[in-house]
Coordinates of C-alpha atoms in Angstrom, one line a residue:
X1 CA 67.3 113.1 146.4
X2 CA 65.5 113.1 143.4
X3 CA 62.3 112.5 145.0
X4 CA 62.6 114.9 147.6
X5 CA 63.5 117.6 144.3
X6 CA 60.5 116.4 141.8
X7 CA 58.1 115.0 144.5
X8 CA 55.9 118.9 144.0
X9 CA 54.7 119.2 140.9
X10 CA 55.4 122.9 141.4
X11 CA 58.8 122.2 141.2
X12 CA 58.8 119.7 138.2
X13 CA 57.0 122.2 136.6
X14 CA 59.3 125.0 137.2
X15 CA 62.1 122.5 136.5
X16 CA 60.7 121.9 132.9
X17 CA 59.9 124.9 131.9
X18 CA 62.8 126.9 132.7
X19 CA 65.0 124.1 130.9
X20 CA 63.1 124.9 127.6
X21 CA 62.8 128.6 128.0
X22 CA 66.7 128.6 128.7
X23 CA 67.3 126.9 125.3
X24 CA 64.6 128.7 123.3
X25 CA 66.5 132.2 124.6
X26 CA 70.0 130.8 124.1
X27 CA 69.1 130.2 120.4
X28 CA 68.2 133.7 119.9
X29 CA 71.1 134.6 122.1
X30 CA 73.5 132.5 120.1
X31 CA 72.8 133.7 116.5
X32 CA 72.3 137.3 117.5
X33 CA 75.8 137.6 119.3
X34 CA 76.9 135.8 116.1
X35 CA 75.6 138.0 113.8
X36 CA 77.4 140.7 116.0
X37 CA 74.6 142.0 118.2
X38 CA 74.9 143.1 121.4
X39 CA 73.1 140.8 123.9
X40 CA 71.9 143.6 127.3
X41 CA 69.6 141.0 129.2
X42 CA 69.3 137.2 129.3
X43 CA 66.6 136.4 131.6
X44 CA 64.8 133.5 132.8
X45 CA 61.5 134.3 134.4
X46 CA 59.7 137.9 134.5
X47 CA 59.5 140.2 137.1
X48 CA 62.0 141.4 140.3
X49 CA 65.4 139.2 139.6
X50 CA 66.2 137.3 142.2
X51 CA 70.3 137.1 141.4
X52 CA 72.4 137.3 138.1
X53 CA 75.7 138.6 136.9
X54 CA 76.9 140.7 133.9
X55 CA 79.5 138.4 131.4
X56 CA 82.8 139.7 129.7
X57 CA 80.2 140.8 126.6
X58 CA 78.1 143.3 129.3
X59 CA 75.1 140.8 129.2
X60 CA 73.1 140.8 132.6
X61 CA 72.2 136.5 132.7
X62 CA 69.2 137.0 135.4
X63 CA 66.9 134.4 137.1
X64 CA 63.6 136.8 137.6
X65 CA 60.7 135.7 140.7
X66 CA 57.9 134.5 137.9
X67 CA 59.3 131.5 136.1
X68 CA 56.4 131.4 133.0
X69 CA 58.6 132.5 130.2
X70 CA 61.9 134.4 129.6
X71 CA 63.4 136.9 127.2
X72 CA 66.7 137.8 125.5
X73 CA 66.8 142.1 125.4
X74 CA 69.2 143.3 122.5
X75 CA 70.8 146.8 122.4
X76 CA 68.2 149.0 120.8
X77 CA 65.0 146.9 122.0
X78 CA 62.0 149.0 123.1
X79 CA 61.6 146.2 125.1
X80 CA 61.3 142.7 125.8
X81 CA 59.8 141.6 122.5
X82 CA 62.0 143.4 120.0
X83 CA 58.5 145.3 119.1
X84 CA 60.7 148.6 118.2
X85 CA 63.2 150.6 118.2
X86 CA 64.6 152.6 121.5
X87 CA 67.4 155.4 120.3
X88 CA 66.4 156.7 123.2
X89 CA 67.2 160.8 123.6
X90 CA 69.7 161.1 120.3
X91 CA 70.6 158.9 117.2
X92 CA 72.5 156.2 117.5
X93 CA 76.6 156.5 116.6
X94 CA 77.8 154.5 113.8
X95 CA 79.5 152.0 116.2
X96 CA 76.4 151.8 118.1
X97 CA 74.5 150.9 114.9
X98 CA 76.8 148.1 114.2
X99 CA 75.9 146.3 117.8
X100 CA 71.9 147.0 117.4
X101 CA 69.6 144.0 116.3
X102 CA 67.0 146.7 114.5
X103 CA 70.4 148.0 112.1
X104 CA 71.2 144.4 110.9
X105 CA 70.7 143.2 107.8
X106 CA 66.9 141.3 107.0
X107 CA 68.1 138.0 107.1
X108 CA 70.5 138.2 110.2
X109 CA 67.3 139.6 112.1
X110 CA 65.6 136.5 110.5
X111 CA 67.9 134.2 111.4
X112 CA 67.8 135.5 115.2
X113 CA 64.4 135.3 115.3
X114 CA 64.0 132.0 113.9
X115 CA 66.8 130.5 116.4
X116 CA 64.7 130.4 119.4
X117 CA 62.1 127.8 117.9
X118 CA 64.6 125.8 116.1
X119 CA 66.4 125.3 119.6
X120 CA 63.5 123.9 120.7
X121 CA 63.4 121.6 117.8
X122 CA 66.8 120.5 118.2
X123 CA 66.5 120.1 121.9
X124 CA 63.3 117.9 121.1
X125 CA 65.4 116.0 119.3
X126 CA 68.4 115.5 121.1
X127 CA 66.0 114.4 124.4
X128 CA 64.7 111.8 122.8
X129 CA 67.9 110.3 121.4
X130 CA 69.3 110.5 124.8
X131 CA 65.8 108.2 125.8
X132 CA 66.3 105.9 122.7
X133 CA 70.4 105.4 124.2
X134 CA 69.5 104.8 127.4
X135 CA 66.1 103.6 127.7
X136 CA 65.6 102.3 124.7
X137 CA 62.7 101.7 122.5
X138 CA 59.8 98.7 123.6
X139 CA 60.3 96.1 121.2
X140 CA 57.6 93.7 123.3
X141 CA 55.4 94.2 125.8
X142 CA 54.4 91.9 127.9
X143 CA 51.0 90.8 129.1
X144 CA 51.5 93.5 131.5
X145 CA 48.8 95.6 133.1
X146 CA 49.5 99.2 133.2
X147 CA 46.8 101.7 133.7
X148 CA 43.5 100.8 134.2
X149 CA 40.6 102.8 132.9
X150 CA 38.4 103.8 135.0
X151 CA 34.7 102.0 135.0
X152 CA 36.2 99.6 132.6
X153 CA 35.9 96.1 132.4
X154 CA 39.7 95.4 134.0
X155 CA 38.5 97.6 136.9
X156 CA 35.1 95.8 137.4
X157 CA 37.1 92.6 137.0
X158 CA 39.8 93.6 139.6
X159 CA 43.0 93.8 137.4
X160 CA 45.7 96.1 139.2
X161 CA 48.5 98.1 137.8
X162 CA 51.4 95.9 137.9
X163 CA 49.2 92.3 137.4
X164 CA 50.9 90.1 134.5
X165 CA 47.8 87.7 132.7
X166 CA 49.3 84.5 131.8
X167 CA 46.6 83.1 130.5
X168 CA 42.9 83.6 129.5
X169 CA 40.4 80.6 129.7
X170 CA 43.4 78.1 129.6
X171 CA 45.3 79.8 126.9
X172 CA 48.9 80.8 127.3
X173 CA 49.2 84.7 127.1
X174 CA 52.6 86.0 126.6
X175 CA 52.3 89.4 124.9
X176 CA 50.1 92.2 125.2
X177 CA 49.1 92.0 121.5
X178 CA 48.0 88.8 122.6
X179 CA 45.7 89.6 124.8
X180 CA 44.7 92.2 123.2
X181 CA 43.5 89.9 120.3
X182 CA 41.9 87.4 122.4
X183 CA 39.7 90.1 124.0
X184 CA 38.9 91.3 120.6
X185 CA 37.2 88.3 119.9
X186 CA 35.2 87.9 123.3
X187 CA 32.8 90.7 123.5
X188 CA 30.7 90.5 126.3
X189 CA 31.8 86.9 127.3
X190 CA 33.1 86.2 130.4
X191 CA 36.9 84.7 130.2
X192 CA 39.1 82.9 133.4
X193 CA 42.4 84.8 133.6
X194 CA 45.3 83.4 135.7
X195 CA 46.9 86.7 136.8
X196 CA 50.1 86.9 138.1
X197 CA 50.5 89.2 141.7
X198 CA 53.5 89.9 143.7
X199 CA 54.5 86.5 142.7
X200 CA 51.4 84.4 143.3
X201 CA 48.8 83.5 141.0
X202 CA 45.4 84.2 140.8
X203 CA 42.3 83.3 139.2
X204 CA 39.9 86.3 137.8
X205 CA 36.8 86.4 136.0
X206 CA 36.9 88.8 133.2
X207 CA 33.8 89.9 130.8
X208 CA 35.1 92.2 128.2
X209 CA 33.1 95.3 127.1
X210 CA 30.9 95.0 123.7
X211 CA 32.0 98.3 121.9
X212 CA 30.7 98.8 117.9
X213 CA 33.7 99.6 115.4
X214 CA 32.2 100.0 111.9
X215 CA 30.1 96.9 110.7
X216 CA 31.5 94.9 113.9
X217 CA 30.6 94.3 117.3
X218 CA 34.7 94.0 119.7
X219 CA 35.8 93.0 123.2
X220 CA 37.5 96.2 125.3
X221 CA 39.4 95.2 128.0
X222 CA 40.4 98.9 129.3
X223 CA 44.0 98.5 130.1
X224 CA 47.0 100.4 128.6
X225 CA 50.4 98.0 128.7
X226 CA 52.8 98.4 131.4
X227 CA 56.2 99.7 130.0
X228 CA 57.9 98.3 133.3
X229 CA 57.2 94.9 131.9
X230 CA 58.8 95.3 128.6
X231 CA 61.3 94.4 126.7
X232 CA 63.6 97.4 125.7
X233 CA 66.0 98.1 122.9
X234 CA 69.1 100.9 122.9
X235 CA 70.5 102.2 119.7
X236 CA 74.1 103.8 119.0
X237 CA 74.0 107.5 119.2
X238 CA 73.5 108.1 115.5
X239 CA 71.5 105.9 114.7
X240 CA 69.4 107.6 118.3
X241 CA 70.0 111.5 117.1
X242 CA 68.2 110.0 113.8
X243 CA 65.4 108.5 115.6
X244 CA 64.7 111.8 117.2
X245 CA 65.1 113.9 115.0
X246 CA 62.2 111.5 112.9
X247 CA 60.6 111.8 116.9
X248 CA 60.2 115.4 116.4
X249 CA 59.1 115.3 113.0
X250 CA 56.3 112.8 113.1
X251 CA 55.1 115.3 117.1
X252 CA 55.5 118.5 115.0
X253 CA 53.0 117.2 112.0
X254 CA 50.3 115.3 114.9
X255 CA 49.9 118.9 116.6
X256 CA 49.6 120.8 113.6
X257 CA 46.7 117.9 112.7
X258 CA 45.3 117.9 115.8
X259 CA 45.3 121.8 116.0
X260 CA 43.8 122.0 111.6
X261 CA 40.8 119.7 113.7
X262 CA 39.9 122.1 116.0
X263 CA 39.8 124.8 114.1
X264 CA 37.7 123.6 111.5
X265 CA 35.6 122.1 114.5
X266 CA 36.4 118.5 114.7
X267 CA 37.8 118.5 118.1
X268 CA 37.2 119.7 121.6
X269 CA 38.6 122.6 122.7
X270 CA 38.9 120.6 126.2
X271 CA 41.8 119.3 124.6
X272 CA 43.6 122.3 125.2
X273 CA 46.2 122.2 128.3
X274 CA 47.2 125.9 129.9
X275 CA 50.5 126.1 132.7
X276 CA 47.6 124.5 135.4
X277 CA 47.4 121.3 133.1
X278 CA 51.1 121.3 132.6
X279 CA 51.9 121.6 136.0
X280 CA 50.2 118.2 136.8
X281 CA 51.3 116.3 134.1
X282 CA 55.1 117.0 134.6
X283 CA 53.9 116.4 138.4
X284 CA 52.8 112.9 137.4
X285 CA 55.9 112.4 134.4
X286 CA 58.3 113.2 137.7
X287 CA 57.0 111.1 140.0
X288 CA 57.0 108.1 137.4
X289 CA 60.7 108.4 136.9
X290 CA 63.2 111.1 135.2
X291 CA 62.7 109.5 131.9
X292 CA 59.4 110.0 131.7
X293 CA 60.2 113.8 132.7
X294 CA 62.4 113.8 130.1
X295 CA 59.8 112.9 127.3
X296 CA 57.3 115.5 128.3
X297 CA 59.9 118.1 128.4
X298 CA 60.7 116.7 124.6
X299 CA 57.1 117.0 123.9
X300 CA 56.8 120.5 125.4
X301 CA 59.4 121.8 123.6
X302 CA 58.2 120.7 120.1
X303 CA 55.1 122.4 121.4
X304 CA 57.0 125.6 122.5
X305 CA 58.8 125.7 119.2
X306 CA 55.7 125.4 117.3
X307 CA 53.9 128.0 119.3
X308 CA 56.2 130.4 118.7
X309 CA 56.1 130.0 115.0
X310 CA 52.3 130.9 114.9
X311 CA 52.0 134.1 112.8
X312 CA 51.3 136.0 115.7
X313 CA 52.4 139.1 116.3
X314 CA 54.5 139.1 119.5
X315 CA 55.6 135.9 119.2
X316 CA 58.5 134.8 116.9
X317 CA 56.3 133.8 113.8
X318 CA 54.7 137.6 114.2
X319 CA 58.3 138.8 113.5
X320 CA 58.7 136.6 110.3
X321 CA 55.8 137.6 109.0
X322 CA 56.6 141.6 109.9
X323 CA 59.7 140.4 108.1
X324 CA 58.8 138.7 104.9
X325 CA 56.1 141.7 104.1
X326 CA 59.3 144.2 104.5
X327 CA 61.1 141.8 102.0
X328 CA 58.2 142.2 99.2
X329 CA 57.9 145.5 100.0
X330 CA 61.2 146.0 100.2
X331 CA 61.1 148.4 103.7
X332 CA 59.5 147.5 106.7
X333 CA 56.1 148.4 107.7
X334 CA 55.5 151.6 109.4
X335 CA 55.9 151.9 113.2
X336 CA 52.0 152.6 113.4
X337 CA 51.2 149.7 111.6
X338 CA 53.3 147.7 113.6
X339 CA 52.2 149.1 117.0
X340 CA 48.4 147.8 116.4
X341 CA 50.1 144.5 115.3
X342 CA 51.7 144.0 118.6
X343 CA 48.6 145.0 120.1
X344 CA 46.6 142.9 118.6
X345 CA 48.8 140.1 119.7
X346 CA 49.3 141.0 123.1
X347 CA 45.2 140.7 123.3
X348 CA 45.2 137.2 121.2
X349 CA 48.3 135.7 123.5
X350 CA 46.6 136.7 127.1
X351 CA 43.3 136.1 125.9
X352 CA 44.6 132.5 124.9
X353 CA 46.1 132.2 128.6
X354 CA 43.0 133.1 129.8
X355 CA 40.8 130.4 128.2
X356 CA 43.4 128.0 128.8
X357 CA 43.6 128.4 132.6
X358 CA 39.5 128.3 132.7
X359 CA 39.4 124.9 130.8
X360 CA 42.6 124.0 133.0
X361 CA 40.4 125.2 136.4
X362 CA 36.8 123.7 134.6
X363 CA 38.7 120.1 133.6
X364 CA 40.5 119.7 137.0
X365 CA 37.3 120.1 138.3
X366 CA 38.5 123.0 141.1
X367 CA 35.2 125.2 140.4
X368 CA 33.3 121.6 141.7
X369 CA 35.3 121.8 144.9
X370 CA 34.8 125.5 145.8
X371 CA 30.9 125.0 145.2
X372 CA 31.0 121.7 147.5
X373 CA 32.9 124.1 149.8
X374 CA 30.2 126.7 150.2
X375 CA 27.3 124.7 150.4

């Protein structure tokens, strides 16, 4: 069943995302009806709704045709975005000021605001304790072969995924740290592996790749370790919701590192993934098994919740921002002011989608394939 479910990465995709747009919305959701605001729309997806139905509280919870997003409309929204107010043809009563997100108080709008990305957090955190309960943690690896880099010297030497080396020129390899040191030391020399292969054993002659690292010349084998040939501890659920908690800490401060890089021009901007490159990677993370989906949707979700935060208008950090200017200034900016802002990040957010879908189409190679197509 489940490969019949995950087997399209469409699907894993759709899966995924709509898992962590749910939770983002329902932190908004939760705070703001909380805080006493009336909740008109929860909707996953954008677009014609496909079906729904209208709660006790008179919220419409929709499921919309285009799955890239979602929303949570409050009573008084302009629109989708909170980006104003919407009193529509007269003023609003005194009851209907009490149920309208744009009459609250500065922190309660905060604090609705800032729910969606710290549900992202917490569901981060909360995936991967349920990995580190039942998966566990790899406290060994074996001298297992995982992936195999391609044009590498475990390719040329005809390692597979799955192979287990037992030894290397008639030394006993148990670990993959092992073999990792051994091949450290043998740059450019050939080495005798006994591999083990759907249970026989076979001989293979291995030359490690001479790479420079600082004042040093090291052996590169090209292999990543196989986690299927591991040993694996579980921890208590505490002691798990801990771990992933520390998890989504240590993710949240490697983006934010990796994305200070790029700015100041130490990376490549092919490093950046749109919905095309995150469509094949949960693809690939279902097809290895639902733990695996699990992680990237913990890893997404950090993402997500970061994203949001960027002091953009439009997204969630935007309105922080709006709302830490109206609490120097002590009154919010004017509705001019805060028009071009929304502009200005409507054109930053698609033009950001845009580039990220051309270094999606440009990295996947699909511009390559029409050309071969036409000539």
């Amino acid at each position: 069943m489940y490969d019949l479910l995950f087997a399209n990465p469409v699907v894993a995709f759709i899966f995924a995302l709509s898992v962590l747009v749910f939770f983002h919305e329902l932190g908004h959701y939760w705070v703001a009806r909380r805080s006493g605001v009336k909740v008109e729309v929860f909707s996953i997806g954008f677009g014609p709704e496909l079906f729904g139905w209208n709660d006790k509280a008179e919220t419409r919870w929709k499921v919309c045709l285009l799955p890239f997003g979602g929303y949570v409309k409050m009573f008084g929204d302009a629109d989708a975005t909170s980006s104003g107010l919407d009193e529509g043809t007269r003023p609003f009563t005194d009851e209907e000021k009490a149920v309208s997100f744009h009459y609250k108080s500065l922190k309660a709008r905060s604090a609705i605001v800032a729910a969606g990305p710290i549900a992202n957090f917490i569901l981060a955190a909360v995936l991967f304790a349920l990995l580190y309960m039942a998966v566990g943690v790899p406290e060994k690896f074996y001298a297992g072969i995982g992936d195999v880099v391609t044009e590498s010297a475990a390719e040329q030497a005809g390692l597979q995924k799955g192979d287990r080396i037992l030894s290397l020129n008639g030394e006993t390899v148990e670990t993959f740290d092992q073999l990792r040191e051994i091949v450290l030391v043998n740059p450019a020399r050939e080495l005798q592996a006994t591999v083990l292969r759907d249970g026989s054993e076979i001989i293979l002659a291995i030359t490690p790749h001479a790479k420079e690292a600082g004042d040093k010349t090291v052996g590169v084998l090209g292999v990543r370790p196989d986690p299927d040939q591991a040993e694996y501890v579980t921890y208590n659920p505490a002691v798990a919701l801990w771990m992933g908690v520390e998890r989504t800490y240590q993710l949240s401060a490697q983006i934010l590192s990796h994305l200070g890089t790029l700015v100041t021009g130490g990376g490549s901007v092919k490093d950046l993934g749109g919905p095309l490159r995150i469509a094949q990677v949960s693809g690939d993370a279902a097809k290895s098994g639902f733990d695996n989906l699990i992680y990237l949707m913990a890893v997404l979700s950090v993402n997500l919740g970061l994203i949001n935060l960027f002091p953009i208008p439009m997204l969630d950090g935007g309105h922080l921002v709006f709302y830490a200017i109206e609490a120097i200034r002590g009154k919010p900016l004017s509705e001019k002011a805060q028009e071009y802002g929304f502009r200005l990040g409507l054109t930053l957010v698609l033009g950001l989608m845009v580039f990220a879908t051309w270094n999606d189409l440009v990295q996947l190679k699909v511009f390559d394939f029409v050309t071969q197509l036409f000539t």
